[in-house]
Coordinates of C-alpha atoms in Angstrom, one line a residue:
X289 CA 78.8 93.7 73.1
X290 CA 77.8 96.3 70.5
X291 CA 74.4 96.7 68.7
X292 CA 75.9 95.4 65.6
X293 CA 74.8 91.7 66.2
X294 CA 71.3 92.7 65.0
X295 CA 72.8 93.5 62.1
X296 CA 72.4 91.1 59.3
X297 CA 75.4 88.5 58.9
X298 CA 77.5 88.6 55.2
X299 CA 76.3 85.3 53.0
X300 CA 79.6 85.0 51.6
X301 CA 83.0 85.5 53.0
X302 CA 86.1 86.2 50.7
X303 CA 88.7 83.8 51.2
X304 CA 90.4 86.4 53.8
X305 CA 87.6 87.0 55.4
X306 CA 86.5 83.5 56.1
X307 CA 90.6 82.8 57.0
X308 CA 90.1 85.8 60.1
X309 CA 87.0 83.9 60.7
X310 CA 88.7 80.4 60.9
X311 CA 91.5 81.5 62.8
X312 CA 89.7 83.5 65.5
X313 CA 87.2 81.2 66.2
X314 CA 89.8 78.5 66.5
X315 CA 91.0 80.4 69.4
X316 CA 87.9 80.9 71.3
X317 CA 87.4 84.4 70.1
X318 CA 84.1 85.6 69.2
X319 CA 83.9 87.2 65.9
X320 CA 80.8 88.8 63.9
X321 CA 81.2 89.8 60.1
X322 CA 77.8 92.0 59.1
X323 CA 76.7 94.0 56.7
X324 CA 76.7 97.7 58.6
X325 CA 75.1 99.6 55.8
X326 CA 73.4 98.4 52.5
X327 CA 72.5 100.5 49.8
X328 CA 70.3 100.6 46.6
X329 CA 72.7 99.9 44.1
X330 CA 73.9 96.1 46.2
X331 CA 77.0 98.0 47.5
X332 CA 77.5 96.6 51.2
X333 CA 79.7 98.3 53.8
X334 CA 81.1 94.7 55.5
X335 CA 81.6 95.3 59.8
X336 CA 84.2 92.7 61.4
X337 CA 83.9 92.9 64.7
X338 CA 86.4 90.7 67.1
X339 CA 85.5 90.6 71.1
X340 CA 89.4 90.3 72.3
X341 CA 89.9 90.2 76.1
X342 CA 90.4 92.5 78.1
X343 CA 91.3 91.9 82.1
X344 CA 88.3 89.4 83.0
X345 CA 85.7 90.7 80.5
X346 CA 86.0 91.4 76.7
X347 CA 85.6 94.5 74.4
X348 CA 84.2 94.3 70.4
X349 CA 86.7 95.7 68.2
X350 CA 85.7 96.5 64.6
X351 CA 87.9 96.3 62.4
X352 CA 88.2 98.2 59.4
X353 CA 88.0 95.5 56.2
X354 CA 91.3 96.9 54.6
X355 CA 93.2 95.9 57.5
X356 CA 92.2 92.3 57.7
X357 CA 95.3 90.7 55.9
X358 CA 97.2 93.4 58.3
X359 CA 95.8 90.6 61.8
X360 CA 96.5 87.6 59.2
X361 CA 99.9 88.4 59.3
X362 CA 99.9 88.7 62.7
X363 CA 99.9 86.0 65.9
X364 CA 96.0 88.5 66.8
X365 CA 95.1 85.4 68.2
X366 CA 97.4 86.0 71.4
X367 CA 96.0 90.0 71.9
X368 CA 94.8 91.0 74.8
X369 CA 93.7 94.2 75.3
X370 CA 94.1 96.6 78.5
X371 CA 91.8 98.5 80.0
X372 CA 90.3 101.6 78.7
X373 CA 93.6 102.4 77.1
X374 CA 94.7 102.3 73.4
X375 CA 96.9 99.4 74.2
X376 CA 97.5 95.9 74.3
X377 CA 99.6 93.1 75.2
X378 CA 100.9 90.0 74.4
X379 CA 101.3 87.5 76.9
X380 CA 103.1 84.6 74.8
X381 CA 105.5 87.0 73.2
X382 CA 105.9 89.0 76.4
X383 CA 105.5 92.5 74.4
X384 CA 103.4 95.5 75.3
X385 CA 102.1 98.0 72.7
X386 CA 100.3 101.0 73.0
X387 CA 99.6 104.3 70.7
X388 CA 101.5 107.4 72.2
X389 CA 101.1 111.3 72.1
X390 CA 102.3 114.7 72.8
X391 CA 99.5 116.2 74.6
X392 CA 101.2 119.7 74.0
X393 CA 102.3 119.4 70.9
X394 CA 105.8 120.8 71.2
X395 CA 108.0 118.8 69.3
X396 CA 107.4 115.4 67.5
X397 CA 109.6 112.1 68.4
X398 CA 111.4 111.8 65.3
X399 CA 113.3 114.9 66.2
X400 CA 114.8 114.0 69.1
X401 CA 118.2 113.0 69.7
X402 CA 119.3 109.6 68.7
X403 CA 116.3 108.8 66.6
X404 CA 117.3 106.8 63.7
X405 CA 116.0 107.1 60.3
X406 CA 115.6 103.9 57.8
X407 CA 117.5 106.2 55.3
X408 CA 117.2 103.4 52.3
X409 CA 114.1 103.6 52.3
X410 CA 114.1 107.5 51.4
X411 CA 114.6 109.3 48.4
X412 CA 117.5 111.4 48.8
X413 CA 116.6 113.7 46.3
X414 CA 113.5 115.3 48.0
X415 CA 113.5 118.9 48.3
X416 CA 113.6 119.5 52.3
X417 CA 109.9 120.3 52.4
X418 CA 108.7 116.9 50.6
X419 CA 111.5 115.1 53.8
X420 CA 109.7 115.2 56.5
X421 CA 106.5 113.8 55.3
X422 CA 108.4 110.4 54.0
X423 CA 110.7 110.3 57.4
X424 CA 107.4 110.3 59.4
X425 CA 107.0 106.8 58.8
X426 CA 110.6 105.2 58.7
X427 CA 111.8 106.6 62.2
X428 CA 112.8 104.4 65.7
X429 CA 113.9 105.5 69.0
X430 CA 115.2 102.6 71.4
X431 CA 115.9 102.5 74.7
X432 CA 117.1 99.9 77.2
X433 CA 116.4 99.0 80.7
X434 CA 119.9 97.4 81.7
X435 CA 118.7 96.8 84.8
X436 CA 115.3 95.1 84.4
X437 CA 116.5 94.0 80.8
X438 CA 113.6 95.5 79.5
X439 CA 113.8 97.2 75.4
X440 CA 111.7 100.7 74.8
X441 CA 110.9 101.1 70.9
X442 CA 109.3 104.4 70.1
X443 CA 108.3 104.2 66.3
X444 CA 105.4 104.8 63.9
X445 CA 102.0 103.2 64.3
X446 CA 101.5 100.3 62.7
X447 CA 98.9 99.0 60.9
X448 CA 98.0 96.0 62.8
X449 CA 97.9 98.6 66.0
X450 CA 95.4 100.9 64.3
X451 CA 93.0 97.7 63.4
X452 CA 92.6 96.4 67.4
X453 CA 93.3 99.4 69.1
X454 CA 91.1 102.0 66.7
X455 CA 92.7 104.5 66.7
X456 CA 93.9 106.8 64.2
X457 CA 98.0 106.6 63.0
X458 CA 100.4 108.3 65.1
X459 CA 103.3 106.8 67.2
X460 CA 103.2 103.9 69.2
X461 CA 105.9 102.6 72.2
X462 CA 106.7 98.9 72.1
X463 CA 108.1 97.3 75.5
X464 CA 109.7 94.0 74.8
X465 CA 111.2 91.2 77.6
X466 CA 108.6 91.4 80.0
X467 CA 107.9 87.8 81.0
X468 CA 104.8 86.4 82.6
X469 CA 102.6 89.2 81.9
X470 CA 99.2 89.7 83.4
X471 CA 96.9 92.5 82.9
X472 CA 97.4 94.2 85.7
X473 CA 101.1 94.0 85.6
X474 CA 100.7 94.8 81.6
X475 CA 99.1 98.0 82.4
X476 CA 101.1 98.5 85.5
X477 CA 104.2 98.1 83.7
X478 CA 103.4 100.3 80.5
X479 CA 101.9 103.2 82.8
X480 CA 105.2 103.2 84.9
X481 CA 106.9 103.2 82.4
X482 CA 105.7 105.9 80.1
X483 CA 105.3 108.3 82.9
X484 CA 109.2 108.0 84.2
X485 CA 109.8 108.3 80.6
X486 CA 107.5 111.4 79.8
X487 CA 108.7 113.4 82.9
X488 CA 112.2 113.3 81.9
X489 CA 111.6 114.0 78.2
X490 CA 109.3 116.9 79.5
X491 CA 112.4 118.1 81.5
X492 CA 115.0 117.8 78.9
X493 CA 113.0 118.5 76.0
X494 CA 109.6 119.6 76.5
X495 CA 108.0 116.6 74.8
X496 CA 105.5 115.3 78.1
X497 CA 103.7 112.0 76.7
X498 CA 101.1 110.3 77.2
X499 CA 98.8 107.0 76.4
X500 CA 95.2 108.0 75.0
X501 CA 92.1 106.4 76.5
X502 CA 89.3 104.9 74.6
X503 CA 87.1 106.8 76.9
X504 CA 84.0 106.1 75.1
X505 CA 80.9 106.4 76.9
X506 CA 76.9 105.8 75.8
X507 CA 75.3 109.1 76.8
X508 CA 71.7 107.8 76.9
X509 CA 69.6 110.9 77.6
X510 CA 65.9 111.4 77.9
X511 CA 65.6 113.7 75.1
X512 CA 67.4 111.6 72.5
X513 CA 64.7 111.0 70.3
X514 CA 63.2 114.8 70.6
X515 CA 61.7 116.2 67.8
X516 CA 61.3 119.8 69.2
X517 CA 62.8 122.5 66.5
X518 CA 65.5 124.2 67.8
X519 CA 65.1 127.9 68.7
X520 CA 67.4 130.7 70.3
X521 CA 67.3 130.1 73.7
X522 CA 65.9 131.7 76.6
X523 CA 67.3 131.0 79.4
X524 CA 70.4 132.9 80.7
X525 CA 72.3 130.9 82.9
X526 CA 75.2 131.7 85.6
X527 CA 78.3 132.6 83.5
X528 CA 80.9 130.7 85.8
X529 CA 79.2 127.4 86.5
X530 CA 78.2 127.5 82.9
X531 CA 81.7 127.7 81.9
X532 CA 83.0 125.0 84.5
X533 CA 80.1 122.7 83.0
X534 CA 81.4 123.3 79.3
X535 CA 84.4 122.5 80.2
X536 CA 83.9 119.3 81.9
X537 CA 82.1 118.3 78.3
X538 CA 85.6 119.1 77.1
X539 CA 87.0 116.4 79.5
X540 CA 86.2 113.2 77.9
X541 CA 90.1 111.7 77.4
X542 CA 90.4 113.3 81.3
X543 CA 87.4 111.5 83.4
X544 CA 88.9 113.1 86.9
X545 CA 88.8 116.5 85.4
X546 CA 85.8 116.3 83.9
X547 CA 84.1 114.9 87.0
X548 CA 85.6 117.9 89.2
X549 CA 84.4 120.2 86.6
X550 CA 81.1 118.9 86.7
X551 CA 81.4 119.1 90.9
X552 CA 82.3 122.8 90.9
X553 CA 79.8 123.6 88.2
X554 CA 77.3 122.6 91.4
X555 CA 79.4 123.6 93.7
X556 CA 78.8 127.1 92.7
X557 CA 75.4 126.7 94.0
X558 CA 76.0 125.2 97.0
X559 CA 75.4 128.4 99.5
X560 CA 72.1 129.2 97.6
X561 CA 70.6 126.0 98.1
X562 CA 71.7 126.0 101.4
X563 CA 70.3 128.7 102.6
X564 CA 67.4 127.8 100.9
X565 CA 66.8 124.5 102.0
X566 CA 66.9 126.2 106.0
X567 CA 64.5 128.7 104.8
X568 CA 62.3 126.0 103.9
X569 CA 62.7 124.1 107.1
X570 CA 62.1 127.0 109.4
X571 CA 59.6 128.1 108.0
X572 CA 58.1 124.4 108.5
X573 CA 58.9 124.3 111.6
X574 CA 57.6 127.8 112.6
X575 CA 54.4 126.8 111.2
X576 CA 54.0 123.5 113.0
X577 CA 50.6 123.5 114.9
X578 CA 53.2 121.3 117.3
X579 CA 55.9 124.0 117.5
X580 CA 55.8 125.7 120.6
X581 CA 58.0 128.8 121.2
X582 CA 58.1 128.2 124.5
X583 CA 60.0 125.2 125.2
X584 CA 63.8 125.1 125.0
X585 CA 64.0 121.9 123.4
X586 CA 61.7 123.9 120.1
X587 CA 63.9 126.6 120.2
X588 CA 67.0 125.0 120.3
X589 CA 66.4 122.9 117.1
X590 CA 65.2 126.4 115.7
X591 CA 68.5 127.5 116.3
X592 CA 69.9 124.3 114.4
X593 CA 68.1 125.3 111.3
X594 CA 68.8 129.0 111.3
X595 CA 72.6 127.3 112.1
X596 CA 72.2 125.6 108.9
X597 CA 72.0 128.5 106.5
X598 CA 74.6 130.5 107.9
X599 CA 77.2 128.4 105.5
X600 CA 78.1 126.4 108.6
X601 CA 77.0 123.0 106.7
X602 CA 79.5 120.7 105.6
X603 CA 80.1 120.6 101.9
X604 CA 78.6 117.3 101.9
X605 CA 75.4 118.7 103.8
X606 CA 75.5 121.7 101.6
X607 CA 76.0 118.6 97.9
X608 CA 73.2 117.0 99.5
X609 CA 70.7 119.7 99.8
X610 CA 71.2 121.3 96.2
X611 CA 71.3 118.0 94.6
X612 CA 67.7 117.5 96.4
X613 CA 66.8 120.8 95.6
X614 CA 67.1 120.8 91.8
X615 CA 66.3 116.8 90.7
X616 CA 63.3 114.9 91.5
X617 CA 64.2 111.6 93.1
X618 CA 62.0 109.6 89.8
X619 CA 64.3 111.7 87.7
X620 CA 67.4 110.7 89.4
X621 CA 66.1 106.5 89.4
X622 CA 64.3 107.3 85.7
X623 CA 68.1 108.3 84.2
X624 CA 70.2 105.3 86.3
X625 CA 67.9 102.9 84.5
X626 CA 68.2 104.5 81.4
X627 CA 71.5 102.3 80.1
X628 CA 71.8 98.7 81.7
X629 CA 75.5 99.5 82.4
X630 CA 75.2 102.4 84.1
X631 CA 72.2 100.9 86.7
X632 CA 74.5 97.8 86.7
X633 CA 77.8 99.8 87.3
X634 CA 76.3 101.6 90.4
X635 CA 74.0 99.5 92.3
X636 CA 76.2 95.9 91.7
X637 CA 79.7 96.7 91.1
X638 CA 82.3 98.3 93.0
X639 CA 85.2 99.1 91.3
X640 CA 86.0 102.6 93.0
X641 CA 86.8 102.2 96.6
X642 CA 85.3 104.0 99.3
X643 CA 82.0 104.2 97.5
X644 CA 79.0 102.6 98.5
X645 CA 76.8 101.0 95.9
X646 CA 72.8 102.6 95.0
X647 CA 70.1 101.0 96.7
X648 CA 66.5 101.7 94.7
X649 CA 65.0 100.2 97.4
X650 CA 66.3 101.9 100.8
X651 CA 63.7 103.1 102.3
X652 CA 65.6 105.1 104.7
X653 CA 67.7 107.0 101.9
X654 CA 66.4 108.4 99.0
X655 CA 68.6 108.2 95.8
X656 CA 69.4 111.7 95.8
X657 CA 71.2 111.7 99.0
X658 CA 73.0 108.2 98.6
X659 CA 74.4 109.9 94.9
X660 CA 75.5 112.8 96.8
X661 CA 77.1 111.0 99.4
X662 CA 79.1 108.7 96.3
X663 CA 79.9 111.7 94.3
X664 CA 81.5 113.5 97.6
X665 CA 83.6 110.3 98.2
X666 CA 85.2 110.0 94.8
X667 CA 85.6 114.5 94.9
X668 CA 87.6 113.4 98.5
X669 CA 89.5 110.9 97.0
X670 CA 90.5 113.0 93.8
X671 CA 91.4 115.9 95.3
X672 CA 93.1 115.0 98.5
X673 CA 96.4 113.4 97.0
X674 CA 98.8 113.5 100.6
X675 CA 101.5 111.1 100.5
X676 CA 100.0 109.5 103.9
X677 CA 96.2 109.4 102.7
X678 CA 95.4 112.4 104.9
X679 CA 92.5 110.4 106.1
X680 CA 91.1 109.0 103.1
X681 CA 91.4 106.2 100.9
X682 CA 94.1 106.0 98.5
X683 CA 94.1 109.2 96.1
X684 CA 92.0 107.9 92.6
X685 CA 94.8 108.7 89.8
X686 CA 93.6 110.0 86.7
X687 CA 95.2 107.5 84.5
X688 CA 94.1 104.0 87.0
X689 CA 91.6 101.8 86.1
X690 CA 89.2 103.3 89.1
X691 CA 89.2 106.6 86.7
X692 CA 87.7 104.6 83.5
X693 CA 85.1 103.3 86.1
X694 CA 84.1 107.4 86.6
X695 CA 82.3 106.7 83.6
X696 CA 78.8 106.2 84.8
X697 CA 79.1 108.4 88.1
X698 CA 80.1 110.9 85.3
X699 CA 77.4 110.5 83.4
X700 CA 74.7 111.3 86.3
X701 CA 76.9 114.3 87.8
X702 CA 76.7 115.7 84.3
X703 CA 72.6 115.1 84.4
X704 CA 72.9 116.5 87.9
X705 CA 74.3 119.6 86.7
X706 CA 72.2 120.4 83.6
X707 CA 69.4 120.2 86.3
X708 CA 71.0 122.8 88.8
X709 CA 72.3 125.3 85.9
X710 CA 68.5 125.3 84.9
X711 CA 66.9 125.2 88.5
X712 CA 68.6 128.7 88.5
X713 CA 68.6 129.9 85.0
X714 CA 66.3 133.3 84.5
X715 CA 64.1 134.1 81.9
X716 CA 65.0 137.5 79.8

């Protein structure tokens, strides 16, 4: 649920209103009609906020007020939504829906082959500039699955798809005659889909496609609330690892990129800290009132440590040390806790195979090192993609359910690498 059930609740409902009202909560669906913002004058900005299914939880949808009448006319009743995707489906009418786009930009839809065009609907004495804008929105592409019987409608958003899904207009892909439809096979079925479909229009015409994510995460920092004026900074940081973390802020509709951009940004550390971390244990050792030079068994774990900086550390070894290096283990526990989702997300569930959950009470294994051994197992997973596993689990597809779950383990990998970029920023 979001924040806006503090919010207080509308006296008075117009008759449309109170109808979305009647209707949804005849279906079982919770729904929540506030006043967002109230100024001095009496004007209200009215919130409608629906929590529609999605797989075995639900997610709050507001809905914008204009767009009410838009789910009256509609069987909303019977939405449920998938995943992390702009998407939905409908299990009664057996129909999937979901807002598409042209990550490159290259061409548009319309113009491709076969399209047709509601031409009655146009004015047919438009110059050829005022066209396009009108033929934006009376446009359809089918295409039919004689196989699996399945109908593919590429046409303009509609209304009702903008209200659940919020998201901005653009083109949408309707599958029809899929029968029994779960969410898993829903999203199973659309992914599948849309990528065979995108790869061959990205072959014959250069128009790859894709589903957008409502990757929306709360980014509940420590410093939120900060009322420190802002000055020129300081610090000068590493160029490279500075870049790879700006990009990984970049990421947000991508959460495998943006977690491997976060992982090389400290990555780039990796030897420093490294060597560091055997400096720090030999010199330990060496000055051990217990260390005694002349025993083999002294000088052979001297020889271990010295071993240890010489880059012959694994890279988990190597994650391990910087991660240790940079961030207090009360720092690490004090930004988990921060959001109940995130501490629930990675010390209850386990949605991302091959992970173990955080334990804030291992006495054995501090924080720090069970993160870094988490965050190397979902790296493994990502980047090792061999047909046969290659020795690891399945490879974690950047479109799958298991990437939405990156959202929390993203969240402390980026809090992770703020703290190494400034554990080795300089002063000029």
């Amino acid at each position: 649920m979001t924040d806006h059930l503090d919010l207080p609740k509308l006296d008075r409902l117009t008759p449309e209103l109170q109808a979305l009202q009647n209707r949804a909560q005849a279906a079982d669906l919770p729904v929540h009609i506030c006043v967002d913002r109230e100024y001095g004058d009496g004007e209200m900005i009215v919130g409608v906020y629906i929590d529609f299914p999605c797989d075995r939880d639900r997610r709050t949808v507001r809905v914008p007020k204009d767009h009410v009448d838009d789910l009256l006319e509609e069987n909303f009743e019977d939405i449920r939504l998938i995943d992390d995707l702009a998407a939905f489906f409908d299990p009664i009418a057996g129909t999937i829906t979901a807002f598409v786009d042209n990550p490159v930009r290259s061409r548009r839809l319309s113009t491709l082959p076969g399209v047709e065009f509601k031409t009655s609907e146009l004015d047919h004495h438009l110059s050829i500039h005022e066209f396009p804008r009108l033929v934006r929105n009376a446009w359809r592409l089918e295409l039919t699955d004689h196989q699996s019987g399945l109908g593919v409608e590429f046409l303009p958003g509609t209304a009702l798809a903008s209200a659940v899904l919020e998201h901005p207009a653009g083109n949408m892909v309707c599958i029809t005659g899929a029968n029994e439809l779960t969410h898993d096979l829903a999203r199973e079925l659309l992914e599948e889909t849309i990528h065979r479909i995108s790869f061959e229009f990205d072959v014959t015409y250069g128009l790859p496609l894709r589903i957008p994510r409502r990757y929306r995460r709360r980014e509940v920092m420590p410093f939120e609330d900060s009322t420190k004026v802002p000055e020129f900074p300081r610090n000068e940081y590493a160029a490279e690892a500075l870049h790879l973390y700006q990009y990984g802020r970049q990421g947000g509709q991508l959460p495998t990129l943006e977690f491997l951009a976060y992982y090389q940004s400290v990555e780039y550390f990796f030897s420093y800290f490294a060597r560091a971390r055997a400096v720090h244990d030999l010199r330990s050792t060496i000055l051990d009132p217990a260390f005694d030079p002349s025993t083999d068994r002294d000088i052979t774990r001297l020889l271990a440590l010295a071993g240890a900086g010489d880059g012959s550390q694994s890279e988990r070894q190597q994650l391990r040390a910087t991660i240790q290096s940079c961030v207090r283990e009360e720092q690490l526990v004090e930004f988990l806790s921060a959001d109940e989702g995130r501490l629930k997300a990675l010390t209850k569930d386990k949605k991302i195979r091959g992970t173990e959950k955080l334990s804030l009470t291992n006495q054995q294994s501090d924080v720090r090192e069970q993160f870094a051994n988490r965050v190397y197992a979902i790296r493994c997973r990502i980047v090792h993609s061999k047909m046969d596993g290659g020795g690891y689990e399945d490879v974690l597809l950047p479109t799958g359910p298991e990437a939405a779950a990156l959202e929390h383990d993203i969240d402390i990998l980026r809090f992770v690498a703020q703290r190494v970029l400034i554990a080795r920023a300089t002063r000029y």
